[in-house]
PDB file of C-alpha atoms and ligand atoms in Angstrom:
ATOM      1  CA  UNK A 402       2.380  -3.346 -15.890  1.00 76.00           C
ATOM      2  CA  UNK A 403       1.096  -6.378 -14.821  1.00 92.00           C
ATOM      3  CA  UNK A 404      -0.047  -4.835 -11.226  1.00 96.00           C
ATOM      4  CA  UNK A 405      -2.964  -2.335 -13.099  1.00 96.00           C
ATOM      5  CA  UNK A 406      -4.568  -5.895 -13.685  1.00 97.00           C
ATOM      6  CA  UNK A 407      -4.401  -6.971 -10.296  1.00 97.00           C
ATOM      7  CA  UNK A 408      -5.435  -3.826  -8.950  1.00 98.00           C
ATOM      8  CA  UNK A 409      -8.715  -4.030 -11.580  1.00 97.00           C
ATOM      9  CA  UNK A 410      -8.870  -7.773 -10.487  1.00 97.00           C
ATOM     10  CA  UNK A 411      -9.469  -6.540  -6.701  1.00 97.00           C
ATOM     11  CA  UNK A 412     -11.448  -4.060  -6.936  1.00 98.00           C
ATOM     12  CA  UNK A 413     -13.968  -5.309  -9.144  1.00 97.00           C
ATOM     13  CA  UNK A 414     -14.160  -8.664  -6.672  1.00 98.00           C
ATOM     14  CA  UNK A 415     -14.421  -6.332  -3.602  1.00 98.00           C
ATOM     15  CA  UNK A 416     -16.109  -3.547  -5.070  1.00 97.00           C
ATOM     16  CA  UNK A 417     -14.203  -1.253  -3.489  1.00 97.00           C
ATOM     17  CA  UNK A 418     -10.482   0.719  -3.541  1.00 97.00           C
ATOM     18  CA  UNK A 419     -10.403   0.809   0.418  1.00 97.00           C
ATOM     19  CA  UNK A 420      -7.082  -1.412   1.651  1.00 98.00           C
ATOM     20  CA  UNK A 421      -8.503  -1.555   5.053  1.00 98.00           C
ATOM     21  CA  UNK A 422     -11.654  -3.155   3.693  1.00 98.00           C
ATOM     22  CA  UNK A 423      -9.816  -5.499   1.318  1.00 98.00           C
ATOM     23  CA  UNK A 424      -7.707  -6.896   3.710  1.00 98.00           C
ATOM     24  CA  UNK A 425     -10.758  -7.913   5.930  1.00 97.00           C
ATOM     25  CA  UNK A 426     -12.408  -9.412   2.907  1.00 97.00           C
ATOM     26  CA  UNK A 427      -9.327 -11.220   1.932  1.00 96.00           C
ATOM     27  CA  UNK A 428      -9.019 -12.745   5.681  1.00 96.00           C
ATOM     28  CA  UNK A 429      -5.793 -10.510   6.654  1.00 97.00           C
ATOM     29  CA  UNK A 430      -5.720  -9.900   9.687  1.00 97.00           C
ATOM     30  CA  UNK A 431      -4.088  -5.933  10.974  1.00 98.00           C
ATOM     31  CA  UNK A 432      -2.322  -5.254  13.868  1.00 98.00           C
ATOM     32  CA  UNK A 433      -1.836  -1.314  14.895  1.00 98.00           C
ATOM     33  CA  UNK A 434       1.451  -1.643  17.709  1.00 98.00           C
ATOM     34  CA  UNK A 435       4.303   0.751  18.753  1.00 97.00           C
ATOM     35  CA  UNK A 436       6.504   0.135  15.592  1.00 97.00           C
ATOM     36  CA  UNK A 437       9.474   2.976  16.565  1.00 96.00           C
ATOM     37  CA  UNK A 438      10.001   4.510  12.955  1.00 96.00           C
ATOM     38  CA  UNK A 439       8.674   1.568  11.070  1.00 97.00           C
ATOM     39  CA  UNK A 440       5.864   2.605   9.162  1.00 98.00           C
ATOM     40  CA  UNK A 441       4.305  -1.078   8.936  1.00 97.00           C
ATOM     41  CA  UNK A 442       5.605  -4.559   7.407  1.00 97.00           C
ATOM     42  CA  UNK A 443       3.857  -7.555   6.229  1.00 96.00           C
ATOM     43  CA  UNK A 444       4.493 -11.165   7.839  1.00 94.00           C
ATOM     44  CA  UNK A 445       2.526 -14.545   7.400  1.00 89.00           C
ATOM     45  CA  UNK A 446       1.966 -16.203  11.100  1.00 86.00           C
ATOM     46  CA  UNK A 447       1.063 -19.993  10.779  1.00 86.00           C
ATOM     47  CA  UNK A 448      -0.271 -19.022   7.583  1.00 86.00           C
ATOM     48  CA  UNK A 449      -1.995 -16.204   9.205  1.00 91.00           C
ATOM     49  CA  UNK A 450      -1.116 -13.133   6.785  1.00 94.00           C
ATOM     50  CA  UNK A 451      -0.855  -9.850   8.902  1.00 96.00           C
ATOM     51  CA  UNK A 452      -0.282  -6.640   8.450  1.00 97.00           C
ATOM     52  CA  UNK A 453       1.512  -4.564  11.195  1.00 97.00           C
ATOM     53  CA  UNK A 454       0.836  -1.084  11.185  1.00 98.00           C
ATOM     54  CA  UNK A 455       2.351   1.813  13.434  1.00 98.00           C
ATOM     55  CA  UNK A 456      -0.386   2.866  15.482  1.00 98.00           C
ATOM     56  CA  UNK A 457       1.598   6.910  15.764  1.00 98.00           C
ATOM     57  CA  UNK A 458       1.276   7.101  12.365  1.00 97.00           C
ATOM     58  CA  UNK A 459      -1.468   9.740  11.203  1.00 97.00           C
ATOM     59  CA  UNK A 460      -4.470   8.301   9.033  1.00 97.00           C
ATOM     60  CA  UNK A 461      -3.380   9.347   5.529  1.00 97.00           C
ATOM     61  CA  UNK A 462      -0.239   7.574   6.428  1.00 97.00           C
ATOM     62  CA  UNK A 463      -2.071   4.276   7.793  1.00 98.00           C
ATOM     63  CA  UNK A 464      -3.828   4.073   4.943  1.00 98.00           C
ATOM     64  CA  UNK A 465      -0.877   4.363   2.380  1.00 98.00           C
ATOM     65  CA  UNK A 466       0.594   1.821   4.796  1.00 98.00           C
ATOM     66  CA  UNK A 467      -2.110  -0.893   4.773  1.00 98.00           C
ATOM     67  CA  UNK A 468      -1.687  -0.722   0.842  1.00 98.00           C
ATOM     68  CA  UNK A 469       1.943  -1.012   0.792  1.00 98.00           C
ATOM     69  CA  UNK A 470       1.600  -4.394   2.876  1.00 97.00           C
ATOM     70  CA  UNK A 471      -1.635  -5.535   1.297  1.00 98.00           C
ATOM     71  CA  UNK A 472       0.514  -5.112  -2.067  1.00 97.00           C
ATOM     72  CA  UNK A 473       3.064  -7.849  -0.279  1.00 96.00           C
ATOM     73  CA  UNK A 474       0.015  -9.353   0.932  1.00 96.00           C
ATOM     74  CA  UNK A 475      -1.330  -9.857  -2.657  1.00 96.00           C
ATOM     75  CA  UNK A 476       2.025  -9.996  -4.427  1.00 95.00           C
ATOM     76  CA  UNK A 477       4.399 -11.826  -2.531  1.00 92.00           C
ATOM     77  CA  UNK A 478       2.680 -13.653   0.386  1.00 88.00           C
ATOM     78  CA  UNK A 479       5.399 -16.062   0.951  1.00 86.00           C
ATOM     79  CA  UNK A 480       8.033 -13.552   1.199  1.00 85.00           C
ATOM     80  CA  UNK A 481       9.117 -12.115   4.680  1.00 81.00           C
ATOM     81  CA  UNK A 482       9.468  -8.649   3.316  1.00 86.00           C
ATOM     82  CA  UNK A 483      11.567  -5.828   5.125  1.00 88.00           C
ATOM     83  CA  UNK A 484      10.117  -3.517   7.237  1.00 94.00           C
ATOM     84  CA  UNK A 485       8.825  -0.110   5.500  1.00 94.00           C
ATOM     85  CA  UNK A 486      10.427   3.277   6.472  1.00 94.00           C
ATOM     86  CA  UNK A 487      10.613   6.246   5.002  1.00 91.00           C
ATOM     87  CA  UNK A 488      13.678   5.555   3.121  1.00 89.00           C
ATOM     88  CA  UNK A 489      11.401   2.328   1.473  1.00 91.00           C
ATOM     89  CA  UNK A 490       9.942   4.998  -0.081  1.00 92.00           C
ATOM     90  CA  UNK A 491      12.737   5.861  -2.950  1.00 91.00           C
ATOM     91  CA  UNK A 492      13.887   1.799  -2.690  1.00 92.00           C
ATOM     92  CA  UNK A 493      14.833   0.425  -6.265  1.00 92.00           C
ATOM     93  CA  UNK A 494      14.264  -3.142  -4.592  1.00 93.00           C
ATOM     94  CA  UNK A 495      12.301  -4.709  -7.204  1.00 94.00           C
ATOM     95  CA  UNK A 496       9.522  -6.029  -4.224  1.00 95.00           C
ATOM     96  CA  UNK A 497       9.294  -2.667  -2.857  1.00 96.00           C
ATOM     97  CA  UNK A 498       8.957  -1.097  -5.847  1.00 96.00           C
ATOM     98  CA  UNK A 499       5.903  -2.980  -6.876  1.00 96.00           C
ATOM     99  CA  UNK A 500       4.606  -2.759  -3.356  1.00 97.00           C
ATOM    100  CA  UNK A 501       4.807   1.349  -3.624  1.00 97.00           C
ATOM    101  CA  UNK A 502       3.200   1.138  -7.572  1.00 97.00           C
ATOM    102  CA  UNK A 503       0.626  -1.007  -6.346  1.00 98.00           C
ATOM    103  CA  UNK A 504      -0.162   1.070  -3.316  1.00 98.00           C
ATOM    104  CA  UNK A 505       0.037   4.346  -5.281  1.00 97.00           C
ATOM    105  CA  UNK A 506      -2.430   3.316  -7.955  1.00 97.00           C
ATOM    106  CA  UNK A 507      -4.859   1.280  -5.775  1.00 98.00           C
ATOM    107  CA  UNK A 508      -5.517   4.536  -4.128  1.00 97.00           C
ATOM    108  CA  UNK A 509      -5.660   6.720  -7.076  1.00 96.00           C
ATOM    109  CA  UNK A 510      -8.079   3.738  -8.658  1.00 95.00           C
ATOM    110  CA  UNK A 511     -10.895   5.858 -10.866  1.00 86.00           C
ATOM    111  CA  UNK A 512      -9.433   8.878  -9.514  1.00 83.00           C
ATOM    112  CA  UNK A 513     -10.332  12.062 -11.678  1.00 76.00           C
ATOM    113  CA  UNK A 514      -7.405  14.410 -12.198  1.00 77.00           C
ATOM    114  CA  UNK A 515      -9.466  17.063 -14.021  1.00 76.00           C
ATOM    115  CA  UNK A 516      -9.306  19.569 -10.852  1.00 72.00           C
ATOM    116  CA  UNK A 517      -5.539  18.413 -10.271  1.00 73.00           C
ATOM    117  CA  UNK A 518      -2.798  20.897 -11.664  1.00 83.00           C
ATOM    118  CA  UNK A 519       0.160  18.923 -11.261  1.00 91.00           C
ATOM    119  CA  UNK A 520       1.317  15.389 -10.289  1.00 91.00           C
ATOM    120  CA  UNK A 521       1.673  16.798  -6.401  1.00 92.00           C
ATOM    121  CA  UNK A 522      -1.504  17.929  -5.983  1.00 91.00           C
ATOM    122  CA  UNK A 523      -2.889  14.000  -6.869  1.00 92.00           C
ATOM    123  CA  UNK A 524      -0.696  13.051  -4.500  1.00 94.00           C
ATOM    124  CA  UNK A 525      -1.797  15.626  -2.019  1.00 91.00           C
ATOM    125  CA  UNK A 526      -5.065  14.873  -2.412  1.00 89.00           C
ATOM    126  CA  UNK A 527      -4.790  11.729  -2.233  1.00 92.00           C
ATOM    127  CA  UNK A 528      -2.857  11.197   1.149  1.00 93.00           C
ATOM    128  CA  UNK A 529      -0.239   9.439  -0.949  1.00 96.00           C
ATOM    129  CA  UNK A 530       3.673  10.219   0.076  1.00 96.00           C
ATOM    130  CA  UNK A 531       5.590  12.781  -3.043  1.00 95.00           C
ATOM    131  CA  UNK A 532       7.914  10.237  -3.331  1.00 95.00           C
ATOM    132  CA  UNK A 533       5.790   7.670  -5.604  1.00 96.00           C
ATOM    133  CA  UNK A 534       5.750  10.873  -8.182  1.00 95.00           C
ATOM    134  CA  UNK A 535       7.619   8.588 -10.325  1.00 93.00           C
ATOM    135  CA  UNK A 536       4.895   5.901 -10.612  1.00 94.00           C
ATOM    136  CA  UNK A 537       2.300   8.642 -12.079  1.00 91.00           C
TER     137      UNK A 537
HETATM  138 ZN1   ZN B 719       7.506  -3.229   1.581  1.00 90.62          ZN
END
C-alpha cells in the first residue's frame, strides 16, 4: 500500500513514530476540548491544519487519535473529514479506512512482534483499538 511509504517517508524526516511530535514538526496545531463522544476530527482553519482531540479520552486513546487525524492531516488536508467515533472504527469509507491503516501502522512502526502471541496482544500492547485487526 502506498501509505507504508508515507509512513517510512515521515518517520525517517522526523526521526521519530510519535504523532504528537510529528504534528508539531509539521506545524499542526492540536486542540484537546469537550468533544461529547467524538473521539477527535481533523479541520484546516485559514489554512491552519488542526487537530481536535477529546480531552476525556484516556492517553492510549489520544494517541491513536492524533494519528487518525494526522493521517487526514498528511493524506487528505483539503478534505473536511467527518468526525471520528467509535463506529469510524469498522468504516469501509475509503478516507477512513486509510486514516485507521495509517494510524495503526505508524504506531506499530519497527515494532517487534517476537514476544506477541497473537494479533490482539500487538494491539494491546500497543494502545491501538481491536478493531484495526484487519489492517495487521
Ligand atoms: Zn477520520
Amino acid at each position: 500500500m502506498y501509505i507504508d511509504n508515507i509512513i517510512s517517508e515521515l518517520v525517517k524526516k522526523y526521526k521519530t513514530n510519535d504523532p504528537f511530535q510529528i504534528a508539531k514538526e509539521k506545524g499542526i496545531v492540536i486542540l484537546y476540548q469537550d468533544l461529547g463522544n467524538t473521539y477527535g476530527y481533523y479541520r484546516s482553519y485559514k489554512r491552519m491544519p488542526i487537530i481536535h482531540i477529546n480531552n476525556s479520552l484516556d492517553e492510549k486513546d489520544q494517541k491513536f487519535t492524533c494519528c487518525h487525524e494526522l493521517a487526514h492531516a498528511t493524506l487528505h488536508p483539503y478534505i473536511n473529514t467527518t468526525f471520528l467515533k467509535k463506529n469510524t472504527f469498522f468504516s469501509v469509507d475509503k478516507i477512513e479506512v486509510e486514516a485507521n491503516y495509517f494510524a495503526t501502522h505508524l504506531l506499530l512502526y519497527n515494532q517487534d512482534f517476537e514476544n506477541c502471541e497473537t494479533k490482539i496482544d500487538i494491539l494491546r500492547e500497543n494502545g491501538i483499538p481491536y478493531e484495526m485487526e484487519r489492517f495487521l
